[in-house]
PDB file of C-alpha atoms in Angstrom:
ATOM      1  CA  UNK A  19       0.000   0.000   0.000  1.00 68.00           C
ATOM      2  CA  UNK A  20       1.335   3.425  -0.936  1.00 82.00           C
ATOM      3  CA  UNK A  21       0.763   6.519   1.206  1.00 86.00           C
ATOM      4  CA  UNK A  22       1.695   9.934  -0.156  1.00 89.00           C
ATOM      5  CA  UNK A  23       2.889  11.592   3.071  1.00 88.00           C
ATOM      6  CA  UNK A  24       3.177  15.077   1.608  1.00 88.00           C
ATOM      7  CA  UNK A  25      -0.335  14.956   0.171  1.00 91.00           C
ATOM      8  CA  UNK A  26      -1.672  13.634   3.476  1.00 89.00           C
ATOM      9  CA  UNK A  27      -0.055  16.540   5.371  1.00 87.00           C
ATOM     10  CA  UNK A  28      -1.358  19.014   2.781  1.00 89.00           C
ATOM     11  CA  UNK A  29      -4.926  17.736   3.180  1.00 89.00           C
ATOM     12  CA  UNK A  30      -4.760  17.897   6.967  1.00 88.00           C
ATOM     13  CA  UNK A  31      -3.258  21.375   7.035  1.00 86.00           C
ATOM     14  CA  UNK A  32      -5.900  22.594   4.579  1.00 88.00           C
ATOM     15  CA  UNK A  33      -8.685  21.221   6.788  1.00 88.00           C
ATOM     16  CA  UNK A  34      -7.275  22.157  10.193  1.00 84.00           C
ATOM     17  CA  UNK A  35      -5.431  25.344   9.245  1.00 82.00           C
ATOM     18  CA  UNK A  36      -2.156  24.217  10.798  1.00 75.00           C
ATOM     19  CA  UNK A  37      -0.187  21.058  11.300  1.00 71.00           C
ATOM     20  CA  UNK A  38       2.328  20.517  14.077  1.00 69.00           C
ATOM     21  CA  UNK A  39       5.151  18.035  13.837  1.00 67.00           C
ATOM     22  CA  UNK A  40       5.522  17.686  17.575  1.00 66.00           C
ATOM     23  CA  UNK A  41       3.102  18.173  20.397  1.00 67.00           C
ATOM     24  CA  UNK A  42       4.226  18.996  23.915  1.00 71.00           C
ATOM     25  CA  UNK A  43       2.386  17.508  26.840  1.00 70.00           C
ATOM     26  CA  UNK A  44       3.157  18.960  30.256  1.00 72.00           C
ATOM     27  CA  UNK A  45       2.153  17.098  33.366  1.00 73.00           C
ATOM     28  CA  UNK A  46       2.498  18.765  36.745  1.00 76.00           C
ATOM     29  CA  UNK A  47       2.345  17.246  40.162  1.00 72.00           C
ATOM     30  CA  UNK A  48       2.389  19.236  43.360  1.00 71.00           C
ATOM     31  CA  UNK A  49       2.672  17.912  46.851  1.00 68.00           C
ATOM     32  CA  UNK A  50       1.948  20.172  49.764  1.00 69.00           C
ATOM     33  CA  UNK A  51       3.355  19.060  53.053  1.00 63.00           C
ATOM     34  CA  UNK A  52       3.148  20.983  56.249  1.00 59.00           C
ATOM     35  CA  UNK A  53       3.127  21.012  59.963  1.00 55.00           C
ATOM     36  CA  UNK A  54       1.733  23.158  62.673  1.00 55.00           C
ATOM     37  CA  UNK A  55       3.415  24.900  65.569  1.00 56.00           C
ATOM     38  CA  UNK A  56       1.565  25.868  68.724  1.00 56.00           C
ATOM     39  CA  UNK A  57       2.585  27.722  71.868  1.00 56.00           C
ATOM     40  CA  UNK A  58       0.922  28.600  75.153  1.00 60.00           C
ATOM     41  CA  UNK A  59       2.298  31.253  77.465  1.00 60.00           C
ATOM     42  CA  UNK A  60       0.094  32.315  80.402  1.00 57.00           C
ATOM     43  CA  UNK A  61      -3.019  33.769  78.780  1.00 60.00           C
ATOM     44  CA  UNK A  62      -1.506  34.057  75.292  1.00 62.00           C
ATOM     45  CA  UNK A  63      -2.122  31.274  72.839  1.00 60.00           C
ATOM     46  CA  UNK A  64      -0.469  31.221  69.415  1.00 60.00           C
ATOM     47  CA  UNK A  65      -0.545  28.848  66.527  1.00 63.00           C
ATOM     48  CA  UNK A  66       1.098  28.834  63.153  1.00 59.00           C
ATOM     49  CA  UNK A  67       1.324  26.655  60.079  1.00 57.00           C
ATOM     50  CA  UNK A  68       4.408  25.931  58.099  1.00 60.00           C
ATOM     51  CA  UNK A  69       3.947  24.499  54.631  1.00 62.00           C
ATOM     52  CA  UNK A  70       6.246  23.300  51.931  1.00 66.00           C
ATOM     53  CA  UNK A  71       5.301  22.802  48.309  1.00 66.00           C
ATOM     54  CA  UNK A  72       7.287  20.407  46.191  1.00 71.00           C
ATOM     55  CA  UNK A  73       6.568  19.817  42.561  1.00 74.00           C
ATOM     56  CA  UNK A  74       7.549  17.846  39.539  1.00 76.00           C
ATOM     57  CA  UNK A  75       7.071  18.749  35.899  1.00 77.00           C
ATOM     58  CA  UNK A  76       7.280  16.224  33.109  1.00 77.00           C
ATOM     59  CA  UNK A  77       7.488  17.350  29.492  1.00 78.00           C
ATOM     60  CA  UNK A  78       6.761  14.822  26.761  1.00 77.00           C
ATOM     61  CA  UNK A  79       7.314  15.444  23.089  1.00 76.00           C
ATOM     62  CA  UNK A  80       4.917  13.501  20.885  1.00 73.00           C
ATOM     63  CA  UNK A  81       5.454  13.041  17.159  1.00 78.00           C
ATOM     64  CA  UNK A  82       2.490  11.882  15.132  1.00 82.00           C
ATOM     65  CA  UNK A  83       3.284   9.029  12.791  1.00 85.00           C
ATOM     66  CA  UNK A  84       1.953   8.813   9.245  1.00 87.00           C
ATOM     67  CA  UNK A  85      -0.566   6.222  10.408  1.00 89.00           C
ATOM     68  CA  UNK A  86      -1.867   8.579  13.109  1.00 88.00           C
ATOM     69  CA  UNK A  87      -2.132  11.428  10.592  1.00 89.00           C
ATOM     70  CA  UNK A  88      -4.049   9.199   8.189  1.00 91.00           C
ATOM     71  CA  UNK A  89      -6.413   8.102  10.965  1.00 92.00           C
ATOM     72  CA  UNK A  90      -6.995  11.743  11.905  1.00 90.00           C
ATOM     73  CA  UNK A  91      -7.837  12.646   8.294  1.00 91.00           C
ATOM     74  CA  UNK A  92     -10.084   9.600   7.964  1.00 91.00           C
ATOM     75  CA  UNK A  93     -11.940  10.480  11.199  1.00 92.00           C
ATOM     76  CA  UNK A  94     -12.516  14.065  10.033  1.00 91.00           C
ATOM     77  CA  UNK A  95     -13.886  12.923   6.675  1.00 90.00           C
ATOM     78  CA  UNK A  96     -16.011  10.231   8.296  1.00 90.00           C
ATOM     79  CA  UNK A  97     -17.529  12.708  10.782  1.00 91.00           C
ATOM     80  CA  UNK A  98     -18.542  14.945   7.870  1.00 89.00           C
ATOM     81  CA  UNK A  99     -20.041  11.949   6.044  1.00 86.00           C
ATOM     82  CA  UNK A 100     -17.707  12.440   3.102  1.00 85.00           C
ATOM     83  CA  UNK A 101     -17.707   8.717   2.277  1.00 81.00           C
ATOM     84  CA  UNK A 102     -20.221   6.633   0.388  1.00 79.00           C
ATOM     85  CA  UNK A 103     -20.222   2.856   0.748  1.00 78.00           C
ATOM     86  CA  UNK A 104     -21.550   0.620  -2.000  1.00 82.00           C
ATOM     87  CA  UNK A 105     -21.816  -3.131  -2.157  1.00 85.00           C
ATOM     88  CA  UNK A 106     -22.031  -3.011  -5.943  1.00 87.00           C
ATOM     89  CA  UNK A 107     -21.488  -0.259  -8.483  1.00 85.00           C
ATOM     90  CA  UNK A 108     -24.296   0.087 -10.980  1.00 87.00           C
ATOM     91  CA  UNK A 109     -24.149   2.187 -14.162  1.00 86.00           C
ATOM     92  CA  UNK A 110     -26.452   4.736 -12.480  1.00 84.00           C
ATOM     93  CA  UNK A 111     -24.151   5.137  -9.514  1.00 80.00           C
ATOM     94  CA  UNK A 112     -21.052   5.199 -11.726  1.00 81.00           C
ATOM     95  CA  UNK A 113     -22.562   7.848 -13.983  1.00 78.00           C
ATOM     96  CA  UNK A 114     -23.343  10.111 -11.010  1.00 63.00           C
ATOM     97  CA  UNK A 115     -19.655  10.631 -10.319  1.00 58.00           C
TER      98      UNK A 115
END
């Protein structure tokens, strides 16, 4: 099976308006840890909180393969009902195209 990659990218960019080679996915995780401090002196009561935030950031670069691009184009065309399925081709159907 032959797949014209350039034509596939041209179709997708014409439909979507832009086409990115790589997509960046950023995942962030934050952990908040803390403790509390309390003190009592005669009639004075005090309390405080101490917190610490630690985080982690993961950056993933995703490159779409030709198969993924084809599936994206196919899904777009299928959602717009741009396909017609026939079990047999009759002269009437053939002449309509």
